[in-house]
Short mmCIF file of C-alpha atoms and ligand atoms in Angstrom, two decimals:
data_model
loop_
_atom_site.label_atom_id
_atom_site.label_comp_id
_atom_site.label_asym_id
_atom_site.label_seq_id
_atom_site.Cartn_x
_atom_site.Cartn_y
_atom_site.Cartn_z
CA MET J 1 38.56 30.17 17.93
CA SER J 2 35.40 28.62 18.01
CA ARG J 3 32.50 29.04 21.02
CA LEU J 4 30.66 25.05 22.50
CA ILE J 5 26.54 26.13 21.14
CA PRO J 6 25.10 24.67 23.78
CA HIS J 7 22.93 21.63 22.14
CA SER J 8 19.78 22.59 22.03
CA GLU J 9 20.44 25.94 20.02
CA GLN J 10 22.56 24.46 17.70
CA ARG J 11 20.82 24.88 14.12
CA THR J 12 22.32 23.13 11.34
CA ALA J 13 21.39 21.67 8.42
CA ASN J 14 21.51 18.16 9.80
CA ASP J 15 19.12 18.56 12.69
CA GLN J 16 16.19 19.64 10.73
CA MET J 17 13.45 17.97 12.00
CA ILE J 18 12.81 14.87 9.84
CA LYS J 19 9.20 14.19 8.51
CA SER J 20 7.56 11.32 7.32
CA PRO J 21 7.88 11.28 2.89
CA ARG J 22 5.44 13.28 1.33
CA GLY J 23 2.34 10.98 0.36
CA THR J 24 2.56 8.48 3.25
CA ARG J 25 1.38 9.31 7.32
CA ASP J 26 1.30 8.23 10.59
CA LEU J 27 -1.54 6.52 11.89
CA LEU J 28 -1.92 7.49 15.31
CA PRO J 29 -4.44 6.49 18.22
CA PRO J 30 -6.82 7.55 18.99
CA ASP J 31 -7.47 7.40 14.63
CA THR J 32 -5.69 3.74 14.70
CA ALA J 33 -9.17 2.91 16.68
CA LEU J 34 -11.35 3.12 13.90
CA TRP J 35 -8.91 1.54 11.81
CA ASN J 36 -9.25 -1.75 13.93
CA PHE J 37 -13.12 -1.05 13.92
CA VAL J 38 -12.87 -1.55 10.65
CA GLU J 39 -10.43 -4.19 9.85
CA THR J 40 -12.25 -6.58 12.59
CA ALA J 41 -15.52 -5.92 11.15
CA VAL J 42 -13.96 -6.83 8.06
CA ARG J 43 -13.02 -9.99 9.46
CA ASP J 44 -15.67 -11.03 10.61
CA VAL J 45 -17.43 -10.38 7.37
CA PHE J 46 -15.01 -12.36 5.63
CA ARG J 47 -15.51 -15.08 7.66
CA ALA J 48 -19.23 -15.68 6.77
CA TYR J 49 -18.70 -15.86 3.43
CA ASN J 50 -15.61 -18.50 4.18
CA PHE J 51 -13.10 -16.04 2.95
CA HIS J 52 -9.86 -16.65 4.55
CA GLU J 53 -6.31 -14.65 4.59
CA ILE J 54 -3.40 -14.66 2.07
CA ARG J 55 -0.39 -12.39 2.59
CA THR J 56 2.13 -11.68 -0.45
CA PRO J 57 5.63 -9.73 -0.12
CA ILE J 58 4.97 -6.31 -0.08
CA PHE J 59 7.91 -5.95 -3.20
CA GLU J 60 7.56 -8.53 -6.59
CA SER J 61 9.95 -7.99 -9.62
CA THR J 62 9.02 -5.35 -11.77
CA GLU J 63 8.19 -7.71 -14.57
CA LEU J 64 5.10 -9.20 -12.56
CA PHE J 65 3.38 -5.79 -12.43
CA ALA J 66 4.37 -4.45 -15.93
CA ARG J 67 2.40 -8.35 -17.49
CA GLY J 68 -0.20 -8.40 -15.58
CA VAL J 69 -1.68 -4.66 -14.81
CA GLY J 70 -0.59 -3.79 -17.91
CA GLU J 71 2.16 -1.51 -19.75
CA GLU J 72 -0.08 1.14 -20.70
CA THR J 73 -1.74 1.99 -17.50
CA ASP J 74 -0.97 4.87 -15.91
CA VAL J 75 -0.09 2.79 -12.95
CA VAL J 76 2.65 0.91 -14.62
CA MET J 77 4.17 3.76 -16.68
CA LYS J 78 4.12 6.32 -14.02
CA GLU J 79 3.03 5.52 -10.72
CA MET J 80 5.89 2.86 -9.63
CA PHE J 81 8.70 2.52 -7.33
CA THR J 82 10.78 0.59 -8.63
CA TRP J 83 15.05 -0.21 -8.26
CA GLU J 84 17.49 -2.32 -9.61
CA ASP J 85 18.59 -4.95 -6.79
CA ARG J 86 22.45 -4.49 -5.29
CA GLY J 87 22.09 -8.39 -3.51
CA ARG J 88 25.27 -9.34 -3.31
CA ALA J 89 24.05 -12.70 -4.88
CA GLU J 90 25.06 -12.48 -8.98
CA SER J 91 21.27 -14.12 -9.50
CA ASP J 92 19.74 -10.74 -7.09
CA ARG J 93 21.64 -8.24 -8.83
CA GLY J 94 20.29 -6.55 -11.19
CA GLN J 95 16.97 -7.46 -10.92
CA SER J 96 14.22 -4.72 -10.98
CA LEU J 97 11.92 -4.75 -7.96
CA THR J 98 8.50 -2.94 -7.51
CA LEU J 99 6.85 -1.87 -4.31
CA ARG J 100 3.33 -4.07 -5.05
CA PRO J 101 1.05 -0.85 -6.41
CA GLU J 102 -1.66 -3.57 -6.07
CA ASN J 103 -2.19 -7.03 -4.35
CA THR J 104 -4.28 -9.03 -7.19
CA ALA J 105 -1.00 -9.80 -9.19
CA GLY J 106 0.65 -10.84 -6.17
CA VAL J 107 -2.21 -13.12 -5.69
CA VAL J 108 -2.67 -13.90 -9.15
CA ARG J 109 0.97 -15.12 -8.42
CA ALA J 110 0.78 -17.27 -5.27
CA TYR J 111 -1.52 -18.87 -7.09
CA ILE J 112 0.29 -20.22 -9.78
CA GLU J 113 3.28 -20.61 -7.40
CA HIS J 114 1.40 -22.83 -4.87
CA LYS J 115 -0.59 -23.97 -7.59
CA LEU J 116 -3.63 -23.53 -5.27
CA TRP J 117 -6.06 -24.69 -8.25
CA ASP J 118 -5.92 -27.97 -5.84
CA ARG J 119 -7.38 -26.53 -3.57
CA GLY J 120 -10.59 -25.79 -6.26
CA LEU J 121 -12.29 -22.56 -6.09
CA ASN J 122 -10.01 -19.73 -3.54
CA LYS J 123 -11.71 -16.94 -1.45
CA LEU J 124 -8.67 -15.01 -0.08
CA PHE J 125 -8.53 -11.73 1.12
CA TYR J 126 -5.96 -9.47 2.48
CA ILE J 127 -5.52 -6.63 4.02
CA GLY J 128 -2.08 -3.72 3.69
CA PRO J 129 -0.33 -1.21 2.40
CA GLN J 130 0.38 -0.41 -1.76
CA PHE J 131 2.70 1.96 -3.10
CA ARG J 132 1.82 4.58 -6.14
CA ARG J 133 3.27 7.90 -6.88
CA GLU J 134 0.64 9.93 -7.50
CA ARG J 135 0.70 13.40 -6.59
CA PRO J 136 -0.64 13.37 -2.66
CA GLN J 137 -4.54 15.18 -1.91
CA LYS J 138 -7.39 13.85 0.18
CA GLY J 139 -7.85 10.97 0.26
CA ARG J 140 -4.96 10.12 -2.25
CA TYR J 141 -1.87 9.04 -0.59
CA ARG J 142 1.93 6.84 -1.49
CA GLN J 143 1.06 4.90 0.51
CA PHE J 144 -2.35 3.97 0.95
CA TYR J 145 -3.94 0.85 1.98
CA GLN J 146 -6.38 -1.99 1.05
CA ILE J 147 -8.83 -4.44 1.94
CA GLY J 148 -9.03 -6.90 -0.85
CA ALA J 149 -10.74 -9.97 -1.78
CA GLU J 150 -9.68 -12.37 -4.97
CA VAL J 151 -11.79 -15.49 -6.41
CA ILE J 152 -9.73 -17.91 -8.40
CA GLY J 153 -9.71 -21.31 -9.26
CA PRO J 154 -10.69 -23.69 -12.24
CA ALA J 155 -13.43 -23.21 -13.89
CA ALA J 156 -14.51 -26.47 -13.39
CA ALA J 157 -15.14 -24.67 -9.49
CA GLY J 158 -17.45 -22.38 -10.69
CA SER J 159 -14.94 -19.59 -10.75
CA GLN J 160 -16.22 -18.44 -13.98
CA SER J 161 -19.72 -18.32 -12.79
CA PRO J 162 -21.59 -15.38 -12.59
CA ALA J 163 -22.82 -16.14 -9.23
CA ARG J 164 -19.46 -15.46 -8.16
CA ASP J 165 -19.59 -11.93 -9.16
CA ALA J 166 -22.55 -10.78 -7.79
CA GLU J 167 -21.41 -12.21 -4.12
CA ILE J 168 -18.94 -10.60 -4.41
CA LEU J 169 -21.21 -7.60 -4.90
CA GLU J 170 -23.57 -8.76 -2.13
CA LEU J 171 -20.68 -9.55 0.23
CA LEU J 172 -19.26 -5.54 -0.35
CA ALA J 173 -22.75 -3.88 0.49
CA THR J 174 -23.05 -6.19 3.70
CA LEU J 175 -19.62 -4.70 4.38
CA LEU J 176 -20.56 -1.23 3.70
CA ASP J 177 -23.16 -1.41 5.44
CA ARG J 178 -21.59 -3.61 8.46
CA VAL J 179 -19.39 -0.36 8.83
CA GLY J 180 -21.83 1.99 8.54
CA ILE J 181 -21.41 3.31 5.30
CA THR J 182 -24.86 3.84 3.73
CA GLN J 183 -23.85 6.71 1.45
CA TRP J 184 -22.37 4.50 -1.86
CA THR J 185 -23.25 4.13 -5.22
CA LEU J 186 -22.68 1.43 -7.08
CA GLU J 187 -21.65 1.91 -10.65
CA LEU J 188 -21.45 -1.69 -12.99
CA ASN J 189 -20.01 -2.35 -16.42
CA SER J 190 -19.11 -5.08 -18.55
CA VAL J 191 -15.44 -4.91 -20.45
CA GLY J 192 -16.20 -8.04 -22.25
CA SER J 193 -14.20 -10.76 -23.32
CA PRO J 194 -10.60 -9.88 -24.83
CA ALA J 195 -12.30 -10.79 -28.46
CA ASP J 196 -14.91 -7.87 -27.90
CA ARG J 197 -12.41 -5.35 -26.77
CA ALA J 198 -10.16 -5.77 -29.86
CA LYS J 199 -13.22 -4.87 -31.91
CA PHE J 200 -13.76 -1.75 -29.95
CA ASN J 201 -10.14 -1.01 -29.72
CA ASP J 202 -10.43 -0.96 -33.38
CA THR J 203 -13.29 1.15 -33.55
CA LEU J 204 -12.20 3.78 -30.82
CA ARG J 205 -8.97 4.06 -32.80
CA GLN J 206 -10.82 5.19 -36.08
CA ALA J 207 -13.06 7.60 -33.77
CA LEU J 208 -9.60 8.81 -32.35
CA ALA J 209 -7.68 9.17 -35.06
CA PRO J 210 -9.37 13.31 -36.67
CA ALA J 211 -9.17 14.61 -33.06
CA VAL J 212 -6.29 12.46 -31.45
CA GLU J 213 -3.38 15.37 -32.40
CA LYS J 214 -5.51 17.95 -30.06
CA MET J 215 -5.35 15.73 -27.22
CA CYS J 216 -2.40 15.13 -24.96
CA ALA J 217 0.45 13.85 -25.59
CA ASP J 218 -0.81 10.17 -23.30
CA CYS J 219 -3.73 10.47 -25.22
CA GLN J 220 -1.95 10.23 -28.23
CA ARG J 221 -0.08 7.06 -27.52
CA ARG J 222 -2.84 5.56 -25.90
CA ALA J 223 -4.66 6.49 -28.99
CA ILE J 224 -2.14 4.29 -30.98
CA THR J 225 -1.18 1.11 -28.54
CA ASN J 226 -3.94 0.87 -26.03
CA PRO J 227 -6.80 3.24 -26.91
CA LEU J 228 -8.95 1.73 -24.10
CA ARG J 229 -6.99 3.94 -21.80
CA VAL J 230 -7.61 7.31 -23.27
CA PHE J 231 -11.39 6.26 -20.73
CA ASP J 232 -8.58 7.30 -18.22
CA CYS J 233 -7.92 10.74 -18.95
CA LYS J 234 -7.86 13.25 -16.88
CA VAL J 235 -7.16 16.05 -18.65
CA PRO J 236 -10.16 19.13 -18.80
CA GLU J 237 -9.50 19.69 -22.24
CA ASP J 238 -10.07 15.84 -23.63
CA GLN J 239 -13.42 15.54 -22.17
CA PRO J 240 -15.54 16.90 -24.44
CA ILE J 241 -13.90 14.07 -27.84
CA ILE J 242 -13.77 11.57 -24.32
CA GLU J 243 -17.61 12.45 -24.21
CA THR J 244 -18.33 11.95 -28.49
CA LEU J 245 -16.54 8.06 -28.10
CA PRO J 246 -18.58 4.84 -28.68
CA THR J 247 -18.85 2.97 -25.83
CA ILE J 248 -17.74 -1.06 -24.65
CA THR J 249 -21.41 -2.11 -24.74
CA GLN J 250 -22.62 -2.34 -27.97
CA PHE J 251 -20.07 -4.50 -28.71
CA LEU J 252 -20.25 -7.49 -26.52
CA ASN J 253 -21.24 -10.58 -27.30
CA ASP J 254 -23.55 -13.18 -26.55
CA ASP J 255 -21.75 -14.21 -23.66
CA SER J 256 -20.49 -11.48 -22.42
CA ARG J 257 -24.41 -9.79 -22.10
CA ALA J 258 -25.59 -13.01 -20.42
CA HIS J 259 -23.14 -12.94 -18.49
CA PHE J 260 -23.78 -9.73 -17.64
CA GLU J 261 -27.55 -10.05 -17.33
CA ALA J 262 -26.99 -12.85 -15.30
CA VAL J 263 -24.91 -10.93 -12.69
CA LYS J 264 -27.32 -8.30 -12.72
CA GLN J 265 -30.50 -10.54 -12.32
CA ILE J 266 -29.31 -12.09 -8.94
CA LEU J 267 -28.58 -8.42 -8.18
CA ASN J 268 -32.13 -7.73 -8.58
CA ALA J 269 -32.85 -10.52 -6.36
CA VAL J 270 -30.73 -9.83 -3.63
CA SER J 271 -32.01 -6.00 -3.61
CA ILE J 272 -29.04 -4.41 -4.46
CA PRO J 273 -29.22 -0.86 -6.19
CA TYR J 274 -27.40 -0.30 -8.84
CA VAL J 275 -26.40 1.93 -11.96
CA GLU J 276 -24.56 1.04 -15.21
CA ASN J 277 -21.99 3.41 -15.98
CA PRO J 278 -20.81 1.94 -19.55
CA ARG J 279 -17.99 4.68 -19.60
CA LEU J 280 -16.10 2.59 -16.89
CA VAL J 281 -13.33 1.07 -18.11
CA ARG J 282 -10.80 0.62 -14.65
CA GLY J 283 -6.87 1.95 -14.59
CA LEU J 284 -6.07 -1.64 -14.93
CA ASP J 285 -5.44 -4.03 -17.73
CA TYR J 286 -6.86 -7.39 -16.60
CA TYR J 287 -10.63 -6.38 -16.50
CA THR J 288 -12.69 -8.97 -18.18
CA HIS J 289 -16.35 -8.33 -18.27
CA THR J 290 -17.82 -7.13 -14.50
CA ALA J 291 -15.98 -3.96 -13.75
CA PHE J 292 -17.42 -1.81 -10.88
CA GLU J 293 -16.84 0.86 -8.60
CA PHE J 294 -18.46 2.19 -5.61
CA THR J 295 -18.43 5.51 -5.04
CA HIS J 296 -19.24 7.68 -2.25
CA GLY J 297 -20.30 11.33 -1.90
CA ALA J 298 -18.35 12.73 0.56
CA LEU J 299 -15.03 11.92 -0.38
CA GLY J 300 -15.28 14.59 -2.79
CA ALA J 301 -12.45 14.34 -6.09
CA GLN J 302 -10.94 10.77 -5.20
CA ASN J 303 -14.36 9.49 -4.97
CA ALA J 304 -13.57 6.08 -5.52
CA ILE J 305 -14.66 4.13 -2.16
CA LEU J 306 -13.66 0.89 -4.07
CA GLY J 307 -13.05 -0.52 -7.46
CA GLY J 308 -12.73 -4.33 -8.58
CA GLY J 309 -13.92 -6.67 -11.64
CA ARG J 310 -13.88 -9.87 -13.01
CA TYR J 311 -9.81 -11.01 -14.58
CA ASP J 312 -9.97 -14.43 -16.13
CA GLY J 313 -7.26 -14.15 -18.44
CA LEU J 314 -4.57 -12.76 -15.40
CA SER J 315 -3.65 -16.47 -15.07
CA GLU J 316 -2.33 -17.05 -18.14
CA ALA J 317 -0.85 -13.22 -18.76
CA LEU J 318 1.13 -14.93 -15.59
CA GLY J 319 2.04 -18.60 -17.27
CA GLY J 320 0.01 -19.65 -15.20
CA PRO J 321 -3.27 -22.15 -16.09
CA PRO J 322 -7.09 -20.53 -16.99
CA ALA J 323 -8.14 -19.97 -13.91
CA PRO J 324 -10.78 -17.64 -14.29
CA GLY J 325 -10.90 -14.94 -11.45
CA ILE J 326 -13.03 -11.97 -10.22
CA GLY J 327 -12.03 -9.73 -7.28
CA PHE J 328 -11.72 -6.14 -5.69
CA ALA J 329 -9.89 -3.54 -3.25
CA ILE J 330 -11.41 -1.06 -0.86
CA GLY J 331 -9.32 2.19 -0.59
CA GLU J 332 -8.99 1.58 3.00
CA ASP J 333 -8.06 5.26 3.56
CA ARG J 334 -11.18 6.28 2.19
CA LEU J 335 -13.12 3.93 3.90
CA VAL J 336 -11.56 5.53 7.00
CA LEU J 337 -12.57 8.93 5.67
CA SER J 338 -16.73 8.42 5.09
CA LEU J 339 -17.01 7.03 8.59
CA THR J 340 -19.64 8.46 10.21
CA ALA J 341 -18.53 6.89 13.40
CA SER J 342 -15.77 8.64 15.46
CA ALA J 343 -12.30 7.13 16.70
CA GLU J 344 -13.41 8.67 20.33
CA SER J 345 -16.60 6.36 19.96
CA VAL J 346 -15.09 3.19 18.84
CA LEU J 347 -12.25 3.45 21.20
CA ARG J 348 -12.11 0.76 24.65
CA LYS J 349 -10.85 2.89 27.30
CA PRO J 350 -9.37 1.60 30.54
CA ASP J 351 -12.05 0.26 32.96
CA ALA J 352 -10.00 0.37 35.87
CA TYR J 353 -6.78 2.61 36.66
CA ILE J 354 -4.68 1.95 39.15
CA ALA J 355 -2.93 3.99 42.03
CA PRO J 356 -0.18 2.07 43.75
CA LEU J 357 0.62 4.29 46.76
CA GLY J 358 4.05 4.87 48.47
CA ALA J 359 6.72 2.58 48.50
CA GLY J 360 6.76 -1.08 47.53
CA MET J 361 3.43 -1.13 45.72
CA ASN J 362 4.18 -1.28 42.77
CA ARG J 363 4.98 -4.97 42.72
CA GLU J 364 1.35 -5.11 45.18
CA ALA J 365 -0.14 -3.13 41.62
CA ALA J 366 1.43 -5.35 39.14
CA ARG J 367 0.16 -8.23 40.58
CA LEU J 368 -3.56 -6.87 40.76
CA ALA J 369 -3.34 -5.50 37.13
CA ARG J 370 -2.41 -8.95 35.98
CA GLU J 371 -5.20 -10.61 38.06
CA LEU J 372 -7.69 -8.26 36.48
CA ARG J 373 -6.39 -8.76 32.87
CA ARG J 374 -6.85 -12.23 32.64
CA HIS J 375 -10.81 -10.82 33.08
CA ASP J 376 -10.27 -9.57 30.19
CA LEU J 377 -10.88 -5.69 31.38
CA VAL J 378 -8.06 -3.13 30.64
CA ILE J 379 -6.04 -1.97 33.16
CA ASP J 380 -3.83 0.63 33.37
CA LEU J 381 -1.87 1.98 36.37
CA GLY J 382 0.58 4.25 37.67
CA ASP J 383 3.44 4.81 39.56
CA GLU J 384 4.64 4.69 43.30
CA SER J 385 6.49 8.17 43.45
CA PHE J 386 2.63 9.59 41.82
CA ARG J 387 0.91 11.84 44.96
CA LEU J 388 -2.70 10.43 44.73
CA LYS J 389 -3.67 14.37 42.83
CA LYS J 390 -1.69 13.22 40.06
CA SER J 391 -3.10 9.78 39.67
CA PHE J 392 -6.58 10.92 40.01
CA GLU J 393 -5.51 13.75 37.02
CA THR J 394 -4.39 11.15 34.69
CA ALA J 395 -7.13 8.44 35.03
CA ASP J 396 -9.67 11.16 34.44
CA LYS J 397 -7.33 12.09 31.04
CA MET J 398 -7.37 8.85 30.04
CA ARG J 399 -11.46 8.38 30.42
CA ALA J 400 -10.88 5.20 32.89
CA ARG J 401 -14.39 4.20 34.72
CA TYR J 402 -12.93 3.37 38.01
CA ILE J 403 -9.54 4.37 40.02
CA LEU J 404 -8.06 1.32 42.50
CA ILE J 405 -6.58 2.42 45.20
CA VAL J 406 -3.60 0.52 46.19
CA GLY J 407 -1.87 1.72 49.01
CA GLU J 408 -0.11 -0.74 52.32
CA ASN J 409 -3.45 -0.82 54.22
CA GLU J 410 -5.87 -2.50 51.01
CA VAL J 411 -2.88 -4.78 51.09
CA ALA J 412 -2.60 -6.07 54.25
CA ALA J 413 -6.87 -5.99 54.42
CA ASN J 414 -6.63 -7.72 51.00
CA ALA J 415 -9.88 -5.22 50.03
CA PHE J 416 -9.62 -2.27 48.08
CA SER J 417 -10.76 1.60 47.26
CA LEU J 418 -12.30 1.30 43.99
CA LYS J 419 -13.85 4.76 42.94
CA HIS J 420 -16.61 4.80 39.96
CA LEU J 421 -15.16 8.26 38.42
CA ALA J 422 -17.85 9.28 37.07
CA SER J 423 -20.28 8.92 39.78
CA GLY J 424 -17.86 9.37 42.47
CA GLU J 425 -19.33 6.63 44.50
CA GLN J 426 -16.20 4.74 46.47
CA VAL J 427 -16.70 1.74 47.69
CA THR J 428 -14.14 -1.32 49.28
CA VAL J 429 -14.11 -4.41 47.64
CA PRO J 430 -12.27 -7.71 48.29
CA ARG J 431 -9.76 -8.66 46.01
CA ALA J 432 -11.58 -11.70 45.02
CA GLU J 433 -14.09 -9.56 44.01
CA LEU J 434 -13.24 -6.85 41.97
CA ALA J 435 -13.55 -7.98 38.82
CA GLN J 436 -16.93 -8.97 39.04
CA GLN J 437 -17.31 -5.38 40.85
CA ILE J 438 -15.46 -3.90 37.94
CA LEU J 439 -17.21 -5.57 35.55
CA ARG J 440 -20.67 -4.43 36.55
CA LYS J 441 -21.06 -0.91 34.37
P1 HAM M 1 -7.92 0.48 -7.99
O1 HAM M 1 -8.85 0.55 -8.25
O2 HAM M 1 -6.40 0.48 -8.71
O3 HAM M 1 -7.77 -1.22 -8.14
O4 HAM M 1 -7.85 0.40 -6.24
C1 HAM M 1 -9.11 -0.18 -5.54
C2 HAM M 1 -9.07 1.38 -3.98
O5 HAM M 1 -7.69 1.35 -3.76
C3 HAM M 1 -9.26 2.74 -5.28
O6 HAM M 1 -11.35 2.29 -5.41
C4 HAM M 1 -9.04 3.55 -3.99
O7 HAM M 1 -10.54 3.98 -2.61
C5 HAM M 1 -8.02 2.94 -3.11
N1 HAM M 1 -7.14 3.72 -3.81
C6 HAM M 1 -6.12 3.47 -4.81
N2 HAM M 1 -5.15 4.46 -5.64
C7 HAM M 1 -5.33 5.56 -4.08
C8 HAM M 1 -4.52 5.90 -3.44
N3 HAM M 1 -3.10 6.51 -4.25
N4 HAM M 1 -4.73 6.26 -2.04
C9 HAM M 1 -5.27 5.96 -1.66
N5 HAM M 1 -6.27 5.12 -2.24
C10 HAM M 1 -6.12 4.61 -3.29
C11 HAM M 1 -6.97 -2.62 -7.53
O8 HAM M 1 -5.99 -2.17 -6.71
C12 HAM M 1 -7.07 -3.27 -8.09
N6 HAM M 1 -6.62 -5.17 -7.62
C13 HAM M 1 -8.29 -4.65 -7.46
C14 HAM M 1 -9.08 -5.65 -8.20
C15 HAM M 1 -8.84 -6.50 -6.72
N7 HAM M 1 -9.44 -5.65 -8.92
C16 HAM M 1 -9.69 -6.67 -8.94
N8 HAM M 1 -9.22 -7.79 -7.76
#
């Protein structure tokens, strides 16, 4: 005989708690106040540098990343969320799609698709989620957020100038300063032109030949297909071998050197400190010339708060016209982790909590709330069924500055009791003067 089990006692596989997928997380208040603080500040900075927002799709065709980011990169080989479209239309079916692991390829695709070269130099920024199937740890997630920018356009519009590289780096210093992050180090390198890299790759292949058998399987493959990617290896046993490899610096031709020198001269002129790191090659294949990362000591193993560089050949690799470009992406999760400001300190608390007292007062409270919110005040309100004590407790808990009582007598007099919660001071204020009184801190 089956027994009816009360719903609250049922424990079947079906009602086990559903959690967010591994490597993803919910951002909840009050922490979201920090995210908003960061995003508002960076939008202000972008405005000052005449950058404009671009929003590209969260998924793109897989080929975009294979061609743009590079087949041999860890991102493309191991980390992408890719699926085959099951669309009803014949044209969709079987198309391989991928959640974007980064946004530069998408921006350059949009540049080509919309012929943005007609606009001269494009200074674009984006804020949004990216997806990589990485092993989750502090500062490393499978859905993470980037704040990025790209400067791209025809060479005639100045896109190739070292002044653009320096402007991007100076913008970043300003931006970090603006959100209160001071403990950063700018690591700078030049990965040269494609021709410089071809020479470097040949030399690397030779240098790796005697040792490669002792290295990890990934490095054995990289040594043949794309030796530069050996520098991305994280396997501890391989590091002594990697440390003996030559660096790209000695393979830079005169133009590459001149470009790098010009960037550094402007940085010196605007007093942006940097350290040169000849082993910094970045994990994505599209980079040419300037490559950089900003690191932050407090972040632990995942210490790169942002990365970027120049990608003068990317547009052509994606079937577009020559369009030199440079950009960066900040890991917003990591930026928020390194903030010294607390969520509490940037959270805007209610200016007033309205306590409707007794039947029929909800509608009076709603009218008053509507009037006060028009003055850019943050207003929250309770319910006419609450006792005054409960309203006070609620107002206290949300740390409202004032509590405003709306009862029958107040409505009749068109004047309301306004109590300052911290000092306990209480005054009766005519309706027309309420907003002014609340604005007075
Ligand atoms: P990236 O170095 O691959 O470059 O990523 C930039 C930043 O995103 C990293 O420095 C890090 O802060 C953050 N990030 C990357 N993966 C994760 C993750 N799994 N969890 C949390 N944060 C992460 C790019 O994506 C290039 N598109 C940057 C660029 C723009 N280069 C030129 N223009």
